[in-house]
């Protein structure tokens, strides 16, 4: 659907239902991953970021690999059968329901994103194994109660749920109180639920990351706040981090030396609600 020849912004006709003249993170991230669902403004912002931090493409791939390892761990080793994946992104390889249902066909997955382009791809996220189920909610992470109300249509909060906040909390600035948002999402969930998150790091490759943040904040609709180790660790307050704790995303249970060596500029961890 995206690509050359679809740069129009007006509503109506065959124009896409979103503004393609301003870069949006879902499409910039898609560009870094080598996808085709992006427009000139997204590619320009993506390229500026690559100038600031040339390894951003590898870092984005490393984040996807962390996501897949996390879901495999949760579905395969902890028995989690329910996932709430907020900040889903444009479908890519190894979407949460694909990884989860390859191990546990009955797994139920609720996806949430606030970008209309992700909504237009929702069909690709709704290809559930018939034994399980998937749903998609068009909502903002800043409204955790609204997300919970929607998610409850498919998920049973009396049983453990894994909340996944992969590379999304950087789009909430401190005034949005991302810690309260995260706590609110976990509050009604049963003991034995999990929080899995990754977050761009302010203190890995610090100078390049600062340059990249500055560049993205000039060019992209969604602003970014990168956080350091201590600030990301706060998201896990009151929870039990599983081994190896909160680490660079590439160092969280890598399955190969190549994965472990990736220059991921993200902190990442998985923790259990006691
Ligand atoms: C960098 S992408 C990460 C995608 C995916 N979670 C991953 O890790 O591969 C961030 C996604 O979060 C979404 N997002 C940004 N701010 C959001 C908000 N306030 N509420 C919901 N989704 C948001 C964007 O639209 C985008 O799809």
PDB file of N, CA and C in Angstrom, residues 5-80:
ATOM      1  N   UNK A   5       4.462   7.034  -5.175  1.00  0.00           N
ATOM      2  CA  UNK A   5       3.175   7.307  -5.793  1.00  0.00           C
ATOM      3  C   UNK A   5       2.038   7.437  -4.801  1.00  0.00           C
ATOM      4  N   UNK A   6       2.305   7.358  -3.523  1.00  0.00           N
ATOM      5  CA  UNK A   6       1.237   7.484  -2.527  1.00  0.00           C
ATOM      6  C   UNK A   6       1.557   8.594  -1.533  1.00  0.00           C
ATOM      7  N   UNK A   7       2.079   9.696  -2.067  1.00  0.00           N
ATOM      8  CA  UNK A   7       2.521  10.739  -1.145  1.00  0.00           C
ATOM      9  C   UNK A   7       1.397  11.714  -0.798  1.00  0.00           C
ATOM     10  N   UNK A   8       0.192  11.489  -1.317  1.00  0.00           N
ATOM     11  CA  UNK A   8      -0.907  12.428  -1.073  1.00  0.00           C
ATOM     12  C   UNK A   8      -1.309  12.439   0.393  1.00  0.00           C
ATOM     13  N   UNK A   9      -1.860  13.562   0.830  1.00  0.00           N
ATOM     14  CA  UNK A   9      -2.280  13.652   2.227  1.00  0.00           C
ATOM     15  C   UNK A   9      -3.761  13.952   2.382  1.00  0.00           C
ATOM     16  N   UNK A  10      -4.383  14.414   1.307  1.00  0.00           N
ATOM     17  CA  UNK A  10      -5.789  14.789   1.438  1.00  0.00           C
ATOM     18  C   UNK A  10      -6.627  13.570   1.778  1.00  0.00           C
ATOM     19  N   UNK A  11      -7.709  13.795   2.518  1.00  0.00           N
ATOM     20  CA  UNK A  11      -8.585  12.667   2.814  1.00  0.00           C
ATOM     21  C   UNK A  11      -9.535  12.463   1.641  1.00  0.00           C
ATOM     22  N   UNK A  12     -10.126  11.321   1.562  1.00  0.00           N
ATOM     23  CA  UNK A  12     -11.046  11.024   0.463  1.00  0.00           C
ATOM     24  C   UNK A  12     -10.296  10.412  -0.699  1.00  0.00           C
ATOM     25  N   UNK A  13     -11.031  10.019  -1.735  1.00  0.00           N
ATOM     26  CA  UNK A  13     -10.405   9.385  -2.889  1.00  0.00           C
ATOM     27  C   UNK A  13      -9.653   8.150  -2.469  1.00  0.00           C
ATOM     28  N   UNK A  14      -8.511   7.913  -3.119  1.00  0.00           N
ATOM     29  CA  UNK A  14      -7.756   6.714  -2.783  1.00  0.00           C
ATOM     30  C   UNK A  14      -6.573   7.047  -1.880  1.00  0.00           C
ATOM     31  N   UNK A  15      -6.555   8.297  -1.358  1.00  0.00           N
ATOM     32  CA  UNK A  15      -5.429   8.683  -0.507  1.00  0.00           C
ATOM     33  C   UNK A  15      -5.428   7.856   0.772  1.00  0.00           C
ATOM     34  N   UNK A  16      -4.261   7.552   1.303  1.00  0.00           N
ATOM     35  CA  UNK A  16      -4.213   6.805   2.556  1.00  0.00           C
ATOM     36  C   UNK A  16      -4.794   7.643   3.697  1.00  0.00           C
ATOM     37  N   UNK A  17      -5.360   7.007   4.723  1.00  0.00           N
ATOM     38  CA  UNK A  17      -6.050   7.749   5.782  1.00  0.00           C
ATOM     39  C   UNK A  17      -5.079   8.320   6.816  1.00  0.00           C
ATOM     40  N   UNK A  18      -3.906   8.710   6.363  1.00  0.00           N
ATOM     41  CA  UNK A  18      -2.950   9.292   7.310  1.00  0.00           C
ATOM     42  C   UNK A  18      -2.058  10.261   6.555  1.00  0.00           C
ATOM     43  N   UNK A  19      -1.424  11.155   7.301  1.00  0.00           N
ATOM     44  CA  UNK A  19      -0.570  12.184   6.714  1.00  0.00           C
ATOM     45  C   UNK A  19       0.793  11.565   6.381  1.00  0.00           C
ATOM     46  N   UNK A  20       1.129  11.585   5.109  1.00  0.00           N
ATOM     47  CA  UNK A  20       2.404  10.968   4.715  1.00  0.00           C
ATOM     48  C   UNK A  20       3.525  11.995   4.590  1.00  0.00           C
ATOM     49  N   UNK A  21       3.210  13.290   4.847  1.00  0.00           N
ATOM     50  CA  UNK A  21       4.248  14.311   4.673  1.00  0.00           C
ATOM     51  C   UNK A  21       5.086  14.500   5.938  1.00  0.00           C
ATOM     52  N   UNK A  22       4.615  13.941   7.031  1.00  0.00           N
ATOM     53  CA  UNK A  22       5.348  14.029   8.293  1.00  0.00           C
ATOM     54  C   UNK A  22       5.795  12.623   8.678  1.00  0.00           C
ATOM     55  N   UNK A  23       7.027  12.498   9.132  1.00  0.00           N
ATOM     56  CA  UNK A  23       7.539  11.175   9.519  1.00  0.00           C
ATOM     57  C   UNK A  23       6.822  10.665  10.763  1.00  0.00           C
ATOM     58  N   UNK A  24       6.508   9.372  10.760  1.00  0.00           N
ATOM     59  CA  UNK A  24       5.911   8.721  11.935  1.00  0.00           C
ATOM     60  C   UNK A  24       6.762   7.523  12.313  1.00  0.00           C
ATOM     61  N   UNK A  25       6.855   7.294  13.619  1.00  0.00           N
ATOM     62  CA  UNK A  25       7.819   6.296  14.085  1.00  0.00           C
ATOM     63  C   UNK A  25       7.560   4.895  13.533  1.00  0.00           C
ATOM     64  N   UNK A  26       6.288   4.502  13.410  1.00  0.00           N
ATOM     65  CA  UNK A  26       6.019   3.135  12.939  1.00  0.00           C
ATOM     66  C   UNK A  26       6.633   2.934  11.553  1.00  0.00           C
ATOM     67  N   UNK A  27       6.570   3.992  10.720  1.00  0.00           N
ATOM     68  CA  UNK A  27       7.078   3.872   9.344  1.00  0.00           C
ATOM     69  C   UNK A  27       8.585   4.077   9.289  1.00  0.00           C
ATOM     70  N   UNK A  28       9.122   4.935  10.164  1.00  0.00           N
ATOM     71  CA  UNK A  28      10.582   5.115  10.224  1.00  0.00           C
ATOM     72  C   UNK A  28      11.226   3.793  10.676  1.00  0.00           C
ATOM     73  N   UNK A  29      10.635   3.183  11.667  1.00  0.00           N
ATOM     74  CA  UNK A  29      11.136   1.904  12.190  1.00  0.00           C
ATOM     75  C   UNK A  29      11.042   0.822  11.106  1.00  0.00           C
ATOM     76  N   UNK A  30       9.938   0.857  10.359  1.00  0.00           N
ATOM     77  CA  UNK A  30       9.774  -0.069   9.232  1.00  0.00           C
ATOM     78  C   UNK A  30      10.901   0.136   8.217  1.00  0.00           C
ATOM     79  N   UNK A  31      11.268   1.387   7.976  1.00  0.00           N
ATOM     80  CA  UNK A  31      12.376   1.692   7.045  1.00  0.00           C
ATOM     81  C   UNK A  31      13.692   1.110   7.573  1.00  0.00           C
ATOM     82  N   UNK A  32      13.973   1.327   8.856  1.00  0.00           N
ATOM     83  CA  UNK A  32      15.218   0.792   9.429  1.00  0.00           C
ATOM     84  C   UNK A  32      15.269  -0.737   9.323  1.00  0.00           C
ATOM     85  N   UNK A  33      14.085  -1.363   9.403  1.00  0.00           N
ATOM     86  CA  UNK A  33      14.049  -2.831   9.330  1.00  0.00           C
ATOM     87  C   UNK A  33      14.086  -3.345   7.887  1.00  0.00           C
ATOM     88  N   UNK A  34      14.131  -2.407   6.924  1.00  0.00           N
ATOM     89  CA  UNK A  34      14.174  -2.827   5.518  1.00  0.00           C
ATOM     90  C   UNK A  34      12.803  -3.081   4.928  1.00  0.00           C
ATOM     91  N   UNK A  35      11.744  -2.574   5.593  1.00  0.00           N
ATOM     92  CA  UNK A  35      10.381  -2.774   5.087  1.00  0.00           C
ATOM     93  C   UNK A  35      10.018  -1.783   3.993  1.00  0.00           C
ATOM     94  N   UNK A  36       8.832  -1.973   3.417  1.00  0.00           N
ATOM     95  CA  UNK A  36       8.392  -1.143   2.287  1.00  0.00           C
ATOM     96  C   UNK A  36       7.241  -0.212   2.665  1.00  0.00           C
ATOM     97  N   UNK A  37       6.773  -0.281   3.899  1.00  0.00           N
ATOM     98  CA  UNK A  37       5.610   0.514   4.298  1.00  0.00           C
ATOM     99  C   UNK A  37       6.038   1.850   4.880  1.00  0.00           C
ATOM    100  N   UNK A  38       6.686   2.659   4.035  1.00  0.00           N
ATOM    101  CA  UNK A  38       7.157   3.962   4.498  1.00  0.00           C
ATOM    102  C   UNK A  38       7.141   4.935   3.325  1.00  0.00           C
ATOM    103  N   UNK A  39       7.207   6.226   3.649  1.00  0.00           N
ATOM    104  CA  UNK A  39       7.096   7.287   2.643  1.00  0.00           C
ATOM    105  C   UNK A  39       8.350   8.160   2.689  1.00  0.00           C
ATOM    106  N   UNK A  40       8.422   9.119   1.755  1.00  0.00           N
ATOM    107  CA  UNK A  40       9.644   9.931   1.633  1.00  0.00           C
ATOM    108  C   UNK A  40      10.014  10.608   2.958  1.00  0.00           C
ATOM    109  N   UNK A  41       9.012  11.156   3.662  1.00  0.00           N
ATOM    110  CA  UNK A  41       9.309  11.855   4.921  1.00  0.00           C
ATOM    111  C   UNK A  41       9.889  10.890   5.964  1.00  0.00           C
ATOM    112  N   UNK A  42       9.384   9.658   5.959  1.00  0.00           N
ATOM    113  CA  UNK A  42       9.882   8.650   6.908  1.00  0.00           C
ATOM    114  C   UNK A  42      11.323   8.264   6.570  1.00  0.00           C
ATOM    115  N   UNK A  43      11.566   8.114   5.275  1.00  0.00           N
ATOM    116  CA  UNK A  43      12.919   7.720   4.845  1.00  0.00           C
ATOM    117  C   UNK A  43      13.916   8.845   5.142  1.00  0.00           C
ATOM    118  N   UNK A  44      13.473  10.106   4.949  1.00  0.00           N
ATOM    119  CA  UNK A  44      14.374  11.239   5.232  1.00  0.00           C
ATOM    120  C   UNK A  44      14.721  11.277   6.726  1.00  0.00           C
ATOM    121  N   UNK A  45      13.706  11.102   7.577  1.00  0.00           N
ATOM    122  CA  UNK A  45      13.961  11.098   9.028  1.00  0.00           C
ATOM    123  C   UNK A  45      14.825   9.898   9.404  1.00  0.00           C
ATOM    124  N   UNK A  46      14.531   8.760   8.791  1.00  0.00           N
ATOM    125  CA  UNK A  46      15.310   7.542   9.060  1.00  0.00           C
ATOM    126  C   UNK A  46      16.759   7.725   8.672  1.00  0.00           C
ATOM    127  N   UNK A  47      16.994   8.365   7.527  1.00  0.00           N
ATOM    128  CA  UNK A  47      18.371   8.575   7.057  1.00  0.00           C
ATOM    129  C   UNK A  47      19.130   9.551   7.969  1.00  0.00           C
ATOM    130  N   UNK A  48      18.449  10.601   8.403  1.00  0.00           N
ATOM    131  CA  UNK A  48      19.101  11.545   9.328  1.00  0.00           C
ATOM    132  C   UNK A  48      19.518  10.825  10.609  1.00  0.00           C
ATOM    133  N   UNK A  49      18.650   9.944  11.081  1.00  0.00           N
ATOM    134  CA  UNK A  49      18.963   9.189  12.298  1.00  0.00           C
ATOM    135  C   UNK A  49      20.145   8.250  12.056  1.00  0.00           C
ATOM    136  N   UNK A  50      20.203   7.679  10.852  1.00  0.00           N
ATOM    137  CA  UNK A  50      21.318   6.775  10.534  1.00  0.00           C
ATOM    138  C   UNK A  50      22.643   7.558  10.521  1.00  0.00           C
ATOM    139  N   UNK A  51      22.580   8.801  10.065  1.00  0.00           N
ATOM    140  CA  UNK A  51      23.798   9.633  10.091  1.00  0.00           C
ATOM    141  C   UNK A  51      24.268   9.838  11.533  1.00  0.00           C
ATOM    142  N   UNK A  52      23.306  10.059  12.421  1.00  0.00           N
ATOM    143  CA  UNK A  52      23.656  10.307  13.825  1.00  0.00           C
ATOM    144  C   UNK A  52      24.127   9.020  14.502  1.00  0.00           C
ATOM    145  N   UNK A  53      23.469   7.899  14.166  1.00  0.00           N
ATOM    146  CA  UNK A  53      23.768   6.617  14.828  1.00  0.00           C
ATOM    147  C   UNK A  53      23.718   5.521  13.756  1.00  0.00           C
ATOM    148  N   UNK A  54      24.851   5.300  13.079  1.00  0.00           N
ATOM    149  CA  UNK A  54      24.852   4.394  11.920  1.00  0.00           C
ATOM    150  C   UNK A  54      24.365   2.974  12.230  1.00  0.00           C
ATOM    151  N   UNK A  55      24.395   2.583  13.511  1.00  0.00           N
ATOM    152  CA  UNK A  55      23.996   1.203  13.829  1.00  0.00           C
ATOM    153  C   UNK A  55      22.516   1.071  14.196  1.00  0.00           C
ATOM    154  N   UNK A  56      21.714   2.100  13.904  1.00  0.00           N
ATOM    155  CA  UNK A  56      20.299   2.033  14.303  1.00  0.00           C
ATOM    156  C   UNK A  56      19.569   0.864  13.632  1.00  0.00           C
ATOM    157  N   UNK A  57      19.932   0.526  12.396  1.00  0.00           N
ATOM    158  CA  UNK A  57      19.276  -0.604  11.725  1.00  0.00           C
ATOM    159  C   UNK A  57      19.542  -1.909  12.463  1.00  0.00           C
ATOM    160  N   UNK A  58      20.795  -2.118  12.861  1.00  0.00           N
ATOM    161  CA  UNK A  58      21.139  -3.334  13.607  1.00  0.00           C
ATOM    162  C   UNK A  58      20.462  -3.321  14.976  1.00  0.00           C
ATOM    163  N   UNK A  59      20.372  -2.136  15.557  1.00  0.00           N
ATOM    164  CA  UNK A  59      19.747  -2.015  16.869  1.00  0.00           C
ATOM    165  C   UNK A  59      18.252  -2.374  16.773  1.00  0.00           C
ATOM    166  N   UNK A  60      17.587  -1.895  15.707  1.00  0.00           N
ATOM    167  CA  UNK A  60      16.165  -2.211  15.512  1.00  0.00           C
ATOM    168  C   UNK A  60      15.979  -3.724  15.304  1.00  0.00           C
ATOM    169  N   UNK A  61      16.866  -4.329  14.531  1.00  0.00           N
ATOM    170  CA  UNK A  61      16.764  -5.785  14.307  1.00  0.00           C
ATOM    171  C   UNK A  61      16.988  -6.537  15.624  1.00  0.00           C
ATOM    172  N   UNK A  62      17.926  -6.035  16.395  1.00  0.00           N
ATOM    173  CA  UNK A  62      18.221  -6.664  17.680  1.00  0.00           C
ATOM    174  C   UNK A  62      17.004  -6.576  18.604  1.00  0.00           C
ATOM    175  N   UNK A  63      16.288  -5.465  18.504  1.00  0.00           N
ATOM    176  CA  UNK A  63      15.067  -5.313  19.300  1.00  0.00           C
ATOM    177  C   UNK A  63      14.022  -6.352  18.886  1.00  0.00           C
ATOM    178  N   UNK A  64      13.872  -6.557  17.577  1.00  0.00           N
ATOM    179  CA  UNK A  64      12.922  -7.577  17.085  1.00  0.00           C
ATOM    180  C   UNK A  64      13.326  -8.970  17.577  1.00  0.00           C
ATOM    181  N   UNK A  65      14.647  -9.227  17.569  1.00  0.00           N
ATOM    182  CA  UNK A  65      15.123 -10.547  18.018  1.00  0.00           C
ATOM    183  C   UNK A  65      14.834 -10.721  19.510  1.00  0.00           C
ATOM    184  N   UNK A  66      15.004  -9.640  20.277  1.00  0.00           N
ATOM    185  CA  UNK A  66      14.682  -9.699  21.712  1.00  0.00           C
ATOM    186  C   UNK A  66      13.200  -9.999  21.906  1.00  0.00           C
ATOM    187  N   UNK A  67      12.359  -9.324  21.118  1.00  0.00           N
ATOM    188  CA  UNK A  67      10.913  -9.542  21.209  1.00  0.00           C
ATOM    189  C   UNK A  67      10.593 -11.031  20.980  1.00  0.00           C
ATOM    190  N   UNK A  68      11.178 -11.603  19.942  1.00  0.00           N
ATOM    191  CA  UNK A  68      10.887 -13.016  19.624  1.00  0.00           C
ATOM    192  C   UNK A  68      11.388 -13.938  20.747  1.00  0.00           C
ATOM    193  N   UNK A  69      12.586 -13.661  21.268  1.00  0.00           N
ATOM    194  CA  UNK A  69      13.118 -14.520  22.354  1.00  0.00           C
ATOM    195  C   UNK A  69      12.239 -14.414  23.597  1.00  0.00           C
ATOM    196  N   UNK A  70      11.759 -13.191  23.841  1.00  0.00           N
ATOM    197  CA  UNK A  70      10.903 -12.972  25.009  1.00  0.00           C
ATOM    198  C   UNK A  70       9.605 -13.774  24.907  1.00  0.00           C
ATOM    199  N   UNK A  71       8.979 -13.701  23.742  1.00  0.00           N
ATOM    200  CA  UNK A  71       7.704 -14.403  23.579  1.00  0.00           C
ATOM    201  C   UNK A  71       7.944 -15.919  23.665  1.00  0.00           C
ATOM    202  N   UNK A  72       9.040 -16.366  23.082  1.00  0.00           N
ATOM    203  CA  UNK A  72       9.363 -17.797  23.158  1.00  0.00           C
ATOM    204  C   UNK A  72       9.552 -18.218  24.618  1.00  0.00           C
ATOM    205  N   UNK A  73      10.260 -17.377  25.381  1.00  0.00           N
ATOM    206  CA  UNK A  73      10.463 -17.670  26.801  1.00  0.00           C
ATOM    207  C   UNK A  73       9.120 -17.708  27.536  1.00  0.00           C
ATOM    208  N   UNK A  74       8.290 -16.700  27.297  1.00  0.00           N
ATOM    209  CA  UNK A  74       7.032 -16.599  28.051  1.00  0.00           C
ATOM    210  C   UNK A  74       6.088 -17.747  27.706  1.00  0.00           C
ATOM    211  N   UNK A  75       5.950 -18.032  26.400  1.00  0.00           N
ATOM    212  CA  UNK A  75       5.024 -19.105  25.998  1.00  0.00           C
ATOM    213  C   UNK A  75       5.622 -20.480  26.281  1.00  0.00           C
ATOM    214  N   UNK A  76       6.938 -20.594  26.105  1.00  0.00           N
ATOM    215  CA  UNK A  76       7.569 -21.915  26.206  1.00  0.00           C
ATOM    216  C   UNK A  76       7.989 -22.297  27.616  1.00  0.00           C
ATOM    217  N   UNK A  77       8.411 -21.315  28.424  1.00  0.00           N
ATOM    218  CA  UNK A  77       8.989 -21.673  29.727  1.00  0.00           C
ATOM    219  C   UNK A  77       8.151 -21.241  30.924  1.00  0.00           C
ATOM    220  N   UNK A  78       7.253 -20.271  30.731  1.00  0.00           N
ATOM    221  CA  UNK A  78       6.483 -19.829  31.906  1.00  0.00           C
ATOM    222  C   UNK A  78       5.006 -20.216  31.791  1.00  0.00           C
ATOM    223  N   UNK A  79       4.606 -20.722  30.628  1.00  0.00           N
ATOM    224  CA  UNK A  79       3.206 -21.137  30.459  1.00  0.00           C
ATOM    225  C   UNK A  79       2.251 -19.982  30.195  1.00  0.00           C
ATOM    226  N   UNK A  80       2.776 -18.790  29.913  1.00  0.00           N
ATOM    227  CA  UNK A  80       1.887 -17.643  29.604  1.00  0.00           C
ATOM    228  C   UNK A  80       1.108 -17.940  28.326  1.00  0.00           C
TER     229      UNK A  80
END
